[in-house]
Short mmCIF file of C-alpha atoms and ligand atoms in Angstrom, two decimals:
data_model
loop_
_atom_site.label_atom_id
_atom_site.label_comp_id
_atom_site.label_asym_id
_atom_site.label_seq_id
_atom_site.Cartn_x
_atom_site.Cartn_y
_atom_site.Cartn_z
CA MET A 1 -14.23 -14.64 -20.95
CA THR A 2 -13.24 -11.94 -18.45
CA MET A 3 -9.65 -13.23 -18.54
CA ALA A 4 -9.68 -13.06 -22.36
CA ARG A 5 -10.96 -9.47 -22.22
CA ALA A 6 -8.29 -8.52 -19.69
CA GLN A 7 -5.61 -10.14 -21.86
CA ALA A 8 -6.77 -8.18 -24.91
CA ILE A 9 -6.50 -4.93 -22.90
CA VAL A 10 -3.01 -5.77 -21.59
CA ALA A 11 -1.82 -6.76 -25.08
CA GLU A 12 -2.63 -3.20 -26.24
CA MET A 13 -1.23 -1.50 -23.13
CA ARG A 14 1.54 1.04 -23.91
CA HIS A 15 1.79 3.29 -20.86
CA GLY A 16 -0.01 1.57 -18.02
CA VAL A 17 -0.08 2.38 -14.32
CA ALA A 18 -0.51 -0.08 -11.44
CA PHE A 19 -2.34 1.00 -8.32
CA THR A 20 -1.68 -1.42 -5.46
CA GLY A 21 -2.86 -2.08 -1.92
CA ALA A 22 -2.06 -4.33 1.01
CA GLY A 23 -3.51 -7.39 -0.82
CA VAL A 24 -0.45 -7.41 -3.09
CA SER A 25 1.75 -8.23 -0.09
CA THR A 26 -0.36 -10.84 1.77
CA GLU A 27 1.24 -13.58 -0.32
CA SER A 28 4.57 -12.32 1.03
CA GLY A 29 3.33 -12.93 4.58
CA ILE A 30 2.28 -9.36 5.50
CA PRO A 31 -1.35 -9.24 6.66
CA ASP A 32 -3.66 -6.65 5.07
CA PHE A 33 -6.03 -4.47 7.10
CA ARG A 34 -9.48 -5.48 5.87
CA GLY A 35 -9.13 -8.96 4.37
CA PRO A 36 -10.08 -12.03 6.45
CA GLY A 37 -7.73 -12.18 9.48
CA GLY A 38 -6.50 -8.66 8.62
CA VAL A 39 -5.06 -6.22 11.16
CA TRP A 40 -8.45 -4.57 11.84
CA SER A 41 -9.86 -7.90 13.03
CA LYS A 42 -7.43 -7.60 15.97
CA TYR A 43 -7.03 -3.83 16.49
CA ASP A 44 -9.42 -0.87 16.52
CA PRO A 45 -8.55 1.45 13.59
CA GLU A 46 -9.77 4.49 15.60
CA GLU A 47 -7.03 3.77 18.10
CA PHE A 48 -4.36 4.27 15.43
CA ALA A 49 -5.67 7.58 14.06
CA PHE A 50 -3.10 10.39 14.14
CA PRO A 51 -4.89 12.74 16.61
CA ARG A 52 -5.10 9.85 19.12
CA PHE A 53 -1.47 8.91 18.59
CA VAL A 54 -0.40 12.48 19.38
CA ALA A 55 -2.75 12.99 22.32
CA ASN A 56 -2.69 9.68 24.11
CA ALA A 57 0.27 7.66 25.44
CA GLU A 58 -1.86 4.51 25.76
CA SER A 59 -2.83 4.71 22.06
CA ARG A 60 0.84 5.11 21.17
CA ARG A 61 1.72 2.02 23.22
CA LYS A 62 -0.96 0.01 21.36
CA TYR A 63 0.32 1.34 18.04
CA TRP A 64 3.90 0.29 18.85
CA ARG A 65 2.69 -3.12 20.12
CA TRP A 66 1.23 -3.68 16.66
CA GLY A 67 4.57 -2.43 15.26
CA LEU A 68 6.37 -5.11 17.25
CA GLU A 69 4.33 -7.67 15.26
CA PHE A 70 4.28 -5.85 11.92
CA TYR A 71 7.94 -4.86 11.55
CA PRO A 72 9.41 -8.40 11.84
CA GLN A 73 6.84 -9.54 9.22
CA LEU A 74 8.06 -6.76 6.95
CA VAL A 75 11.72 -7.67 7.50
CA ALA A 76 11.04 -11.36 6.81
CA ALA A 77 8.96 -10.71 3.67
CA ALA A 78 10.26 -11.14 0.14
CA PRO A 79 8.64 -9.89 -3.07
CA ASN A 80 6.12 -12.39 -4.47
CA PRO A 81 5.19 -13.17 -8.11
CA GLY A 82 2.76 -10.19 -8.14
CA HIS A 83 5.48 -7.67 -7.25
CA LEU A 84 7.91 -9.35 -9.68
CA ALA A 85 5.40 -9.30 -12.55
CA LEU A 86 4.97 -5.53 -12.17
CA ALA A 87 8.73 -4.95 -12.18
CA GLU A 88 8.97 -7.04 -15.37
CA LEU A 89 6.16 -5.05 -17.03
CA GLU A 90 8.08 -1.83 -16.30
CA ARG A 91 11.28 -3.32 -17.78
CA ARG A 92 9.32 -4.25 -20.92
CA GLY A 93 8.27 -0.59 -21.23
CA LYS A 94 4.53 -1.25 -20.82
CA LEU A 95 4.15 0.13 -17.29
CA GLN A 96 5.14 3.69 -16.37
CA CYS A 97 4.78 3.58 -12.63
CA VAL A 98 3.46 1.75 -9.58
CA VAL A 99 1.31 3.90 -7.32
CA THR A 100 1.10 2.11 -4.01
CA GLN A 101 -0.73 2.47 -0.74
CA ASN A 102 1.73 -0.01 0.74
CA ILE A 103 4.36 0.94 3.26
CA ASP A 104 6.52 -2.18 2.97
CA GLY A 105 8.97 -1.28 0.15
CA LEU A 106 8.41 -4.64 -1.59
CA HIS A 107 7.78 -3.10 -5.03
CA GLN A 108 11.22 -1.45 -4.93
CA ARG A 109 12.82 -4.66 -3.67
CA ALA A 110 11.19 -6.53 -6.60
CA GLY A 111 12.93 -4.15 -9.02
CA SER A 112 10.23 -1.55 -9.77
CA GLN A 113 12.06 1.75 -10.41
CA ASP A 114 9.25 4.29 -10.44
CA VAL A 115 7.15 3.79 -7.31
CA ILE A 116 4.93 6.46 -5.78
CA GLU A 117 4.30 5.74 -2.08
CA LEU A 118 1.07 7.49 -1.15
CA HIS A 119 1.15 6.39 2.49
CA GLY A 120 4.86 6.62 3.22
CA ASN A 121 7.22 3.84 4.24
CA ALA A 122 7.43 1.89 7.47
CA THR A 123 11.18 1.29 7.35
CA THR A 124 12.02 4.77 8.67
CA VAL A 125 10.96 6.46 11.92
CA GLY A 126 10.84 10.24 12.32
CA CYS A 127 10.52 12.71 15.19
CA LEU A 128 7.25 14.64 14.92
CA SER A 129 8.94 17.73 16.47
CA CYS A 130 12.46 18.07 15.04
CA ALA A 131 12.04 15.78 11.97
CA LYS A 132 15.19 13.74 12.74
CA CYS A 133 14.96 10.24 11.19
CA TRP A 134 16.22 6.79 12.14
CA PRO A 135 16.16 3.39 10.46
CA ARG A 136 13.14 1.51 11.90
CA GLU A 137 15.51 -1.21 13.07
CA GLU A 138 17.02 1.11 15.73
CA ILE A 139 13.67 2.12 17.18
CA HIS A 140 12.46 -1.49 17.01
CA ALA A 141 15.47 -2.47 19.17
CA ARG A 142 14.43 0.15 21.74
CA LEU A 143 10.89 -1.28 21.78
CA VAL A 144 12.18 -4.81 22.20
CA ALA A 145 14.31 -3.55 25.10
CA GLY A 146 11.15 -2.27 26.82
CA ASP A 147 10.81 1.39 25.73
CA ASP A 148 7.08 1.20 24.90
CA ASP A 149 6.55 4.90 24.02
CA PRO A 150 9.79 6.01 22.35
CA HIS A 151 10.66 9.72 22.28
CA CYS A 152 13.38 11.75 20.56
CA ALA A 153 16.24 13.36 22.54
CA CYS A 154 14.46 16.69 21.83
CA GLY A 155 11.39 15.36 23.67
CA GLY A 156 9.31 14.92 20.50
CA LEU A 157 7.19 11.87 19.71
CA LEU A 158 8.58 9.24 17.36
CA LYS A 159 6.41 7.74 14.63
CA PRO A 160 7.10 5.56 11.58
CA ARG A 161 7.13 7.74 8.44
CA THR A 162 3.79 6.37 7.28
CA ILE A 163 0.55 8.26 6.79
CA SER A 164 -2.05 7.41 9.43
CA PHE A 165 -5.73 8.35 9.32
CA GLY A 166 -5.99 12.07 10.02
CA GLN A 167 -2.46 12.81 8.80
CA ALA A 168 -1.74 14.95 5.70
CA MET A 169 -0.99 13.08 2.48
CA PRO A 170 2.25 13.87 0.58
CA ALA A 171 1.00 16.56 -1.83
CA ARG A 172 3.52 16.06 -4.65
CA GLU A 173 3.06 12.26 -4.73
CA LEU A 174 -0.72 12.59 -4.66
CA ALA A 175 -0.79 15.16 -7.47
CA ARG A 176 1.48 12.99 -9.65
CA ALA A 177 -0.63 9.88 -8.97
CA PHE A 178 -3.80 11.68 -10.11
CA GLU A 179 -2.05 13.00 -13.21
CA LEU A 180 -0.90 9.46 -14.08
CA ALA A 181 -4.38 8.06 -13.43
CA ARG A 182 -5.84 10.49 -15.98
CA GLY A 183 -3.02 10.11 -18.52
CA CYS A 184 -2.34 6.36 -18.63
CA ASP A 185 -4.00 4.00 -21.11
CA VAL A 186 -4.58 1.08 -18.70
CA MET A 187 -4.74 0.97 -14.92
CA LEU A 188 -4.15 -2.31 -13.07
CA VAL A 189 -5.83 -2.06 -9.65
CA LEU A 190 -4.42 -4.80 -7.44
CA GLY A 191 -5.20 -6.02 -3.91
CA SER A 192 -7.02 -3.00 -2.51
CA SER A 193 -10.38 -2.74 -0.75
CA LEU A 194 -10.65 0.77 -2.29
CA VAL A 195 -12.17 2.31 0.79
CA VAL A 196 -9.24 4.49 1.88
CA TYR A 197 -9.49 8.04 0.48
CA PRO A 198 -8.22 10.05 -1.29
CA ALA A 199 -6.20 7.12 -2.74
CA ALA A 200 -9.31 5.19 -3.83
CA ASP A 201 -10.42 8.20 -5.89
CA LEU A 202 -7.70 7.27 -8.40
CA VAL A 203 -10.03 4.60 -9.80
CA PRO A 204 -13.04 6.81 -10.72
CA GLU A 205 -10.54 9.47 -11.86
CA ALA A 206 -9.09 6.98 -14.38
CA VAL A 207 -12.50 5.63 -15.46
CA GLU A 208 -13.83 9.15 -16.08
CA ALA A 209 -10.75 9.94 -18.20
CA GLY A 210 -11.54 6.92 -20.43
CA VAL A 211 -8.75 4.70 -19.07
CA LYS A 212 -9.35 0.92 -19.21
CA VAL A 213 -9.22 -0.42 -15.66
CA ILE A 214 -8.52 -4.06 -14.76
CA LEU A 215 -9.15 -4.89 -11.11
CA ILE A 216 -7.78 -8.00 -9.37
CA ASN A 217 -8.96 -8.56 -5.80
CA LEU A 218 -10.13 -11.40 -3.57
CA GLN A 219 -13.16 -9.49 -2.29
CA ALA A 220 -15.70 -7.11 -3.85
CA THR A 221 -14.87 -3.39 -3.94
CA PRO A 222 -17.10 -0.32 -4.33
CA TYR A 223 -15.79 0.15 -7.90
CA ASP A 224 -16.35 -3.35 -9.34
CA GLU A 225 -19.33 -2.17 -11.43
CA MET A 226 -17.45 0.79 -12.86
CA VAL A 227 -14.23 -0.81 -14.16
CA SER A 228 -13.60 -2.62 -17.46
CA VAL A 229 -12.81 -6.08 -16.02
CA VAL A 230 -12.83 -7.65 -12.53
CA LEU A 231 -10.73 -10.77 -11.96
CA ARG A 232 -11.43 -12.45 -8.63
CA GLY A 233 -8.39 -14.22 -7.19
CA LYS A 234 -4.92 -13.82 -5.75
CA VAL A 235 -2.77 -11.17 -7.39
CA GLY A 236 0.33 -13.40 -7.20
CA GLU A 237 -1.48 -16.07 -9.22
CA VAL A 238 -3.81 -14.12 -11.51
CA LEU A 239 -1.45 -11.29 -12.56
CA PRO A 240 1.45 -13.46 -13.84
CA ARG A 241 -1.09 -15.59 -15.78
CA LEU A 242 -2.72 -12.48 -17.25
CA LEU A 243 0.64 -11.04 -18.33
CA ALA A 244 2.13 -14.29 -19.66
CA GLU A 245 -0.84 -14.95 -21.88
CA ALA A 246 -1.15 -11.33 -23.02
CA ALA A 247 2.54 -10.92 -23.94
P1 LIG B 1 -7.06 -3.35 2.73
O1 LIG B 1 -6.57 -4.22 3.82
O2 LIG B 1 -8.14 -2.38 3.03
O3 LIG B 1 -7.60 -4.27 1.53
C1 LIG B 1 -6.85 -5.34 1.02
C2 LIG B 1 -7.69 -6.01 -0.03
O4 LIG B 1 -6.89 -6.96 -0.70
C3 LIG B 1 -8.91 -6.77 0.53
O5 LIG B 1 -10.05 -6.43 -0.23
C4 LIG B 1 -8.53 -8.24 0.36
O6 LIG B 1 -9.63 -9.05 0.04
C5 LIG B 1 -7.59 -8.18 -0.82
N1 LIG B 1 -6.56 -9.23 -0.83
C6 LIG B 1 -5.86 -9.75 0.20
N2 LIG B 1 -4.94 -10.62 -0.25
C7 LIG B 1 -5.07 -10.65 -1.59
C8 LIG B 1 -4.41 -11.35 -2.63
N3 LIG B 1 -3.40 -12.19 -2.38
N4 LIG B 1 -4.81 -11.13 -3.90
C9 LIG B 1 -5.83 -10.28 -4.19
N5 LIG B 1 -6.50 -9.61 -3.25
C10 LIG B 1 -6.11 -9.76 -1.97
O7 LIG B 1 -5.78 -2.62 2.12
P2 LIG B 1 -5.67 -1.28 1.24
O8 LIG B 1 -6.81 -1.18 0.31
O9 LIG B 1 -4.28 -1.24 0.74
O10 LIG B 1 -5.84 -0.04 2.24
C11 LIG B 1 -5.52 0.00 3.57
C12 LIG B 1 -4.22 0.62 4.01
O11 LIG B 1 -3.48 -0.49 4.41
C13 LIG B 1 -3.27 1.29 3.08
O12 LIG B 1 -3.28 2.63 3.34
C14 LIG B 1 -1.88 0.74 3.46
O13 LIG B 1 -1.03 1.79 3.85
C15 LIG B 1 -2.13 -0.12 4.63
N6 LIG B 1 -1.43 -1.40 4.78
C16 LIG B 1 -0.28 -1.69 4.09
C17 LIG B 1 0.33 -2.91 4.27
C18 LIG B 1 1.59 -3.18 3.49
O14 LIG B 1 2.35 -2.25 3.19
N7 LIG B 1 1.86 -4.43 3.10
C19 LIG B 1 -0.21 -3.87 5.12
C20 LIG B 1 -1.37 -3.56 5.85
C21 LIG B 1 -1.97 -2.32 5.63
#
């Protein structure tokens, strides 16, 4: 019944938007933060907040230790059927854009052309003082070689170009994401716990603008009651089925 309702909505979709979270990439082998076995079951999120990273060398070492685990997972990952289904929807002209909280670049690698990254991208590292950038690979090699708190030649701190808690969001990307949330006809909300703000506000923003919202997630979210349809399951399985049958 819920699947049939979701299929009817997708069949009518003309200028949809997808809003994705870490759950879209777990089937590619990249752990999420809050799902079972997620990163926060092993690390303290407070430790990774931006003010701590800047102030405390020990916090930076812990952050980079996690990076030593995370980056090889990112390099080894390939887009899964969820990422590929979104790229196909864009090619068919039904989806305008993917707005993602993910930092892994898998939507682009799957072929999605218009991707808004709200939380940056983990494949580049920047200096917090002089803004020089490096491919992550180079800094990863320094970590592997034993440099556990890498600095720039200018003395500045290095950090992946992702947005941590306490760090400013990219204003242009955020403004465009909210505009799309209000202006699309259907929003597909995929693999997000919807507890990270302001990104999660995109969902009530869309609902209040009259947009039909289909949510696919393994676990409950704070917005399940508000959206048009909730499909419980894996994005990489449920989304291709939804789209195939609604074509
Ligand atoms: P989250 O970890 O808070 O929530 C992920 C949600 O996805 C959970 O509710 C989980 O039950 C669900 N889920 C996991 N696998 C799923 C699957 N196969 N199908 C459907 N649902 C699935 O992640 P979030 O909401 O994106 O927010 C946290 C932050 O995590 C984001 O800011 C993002 O930058 C960061 N993050 C990104 C990556 C990545 O880029 N792949 C990985 C870890 C964390």
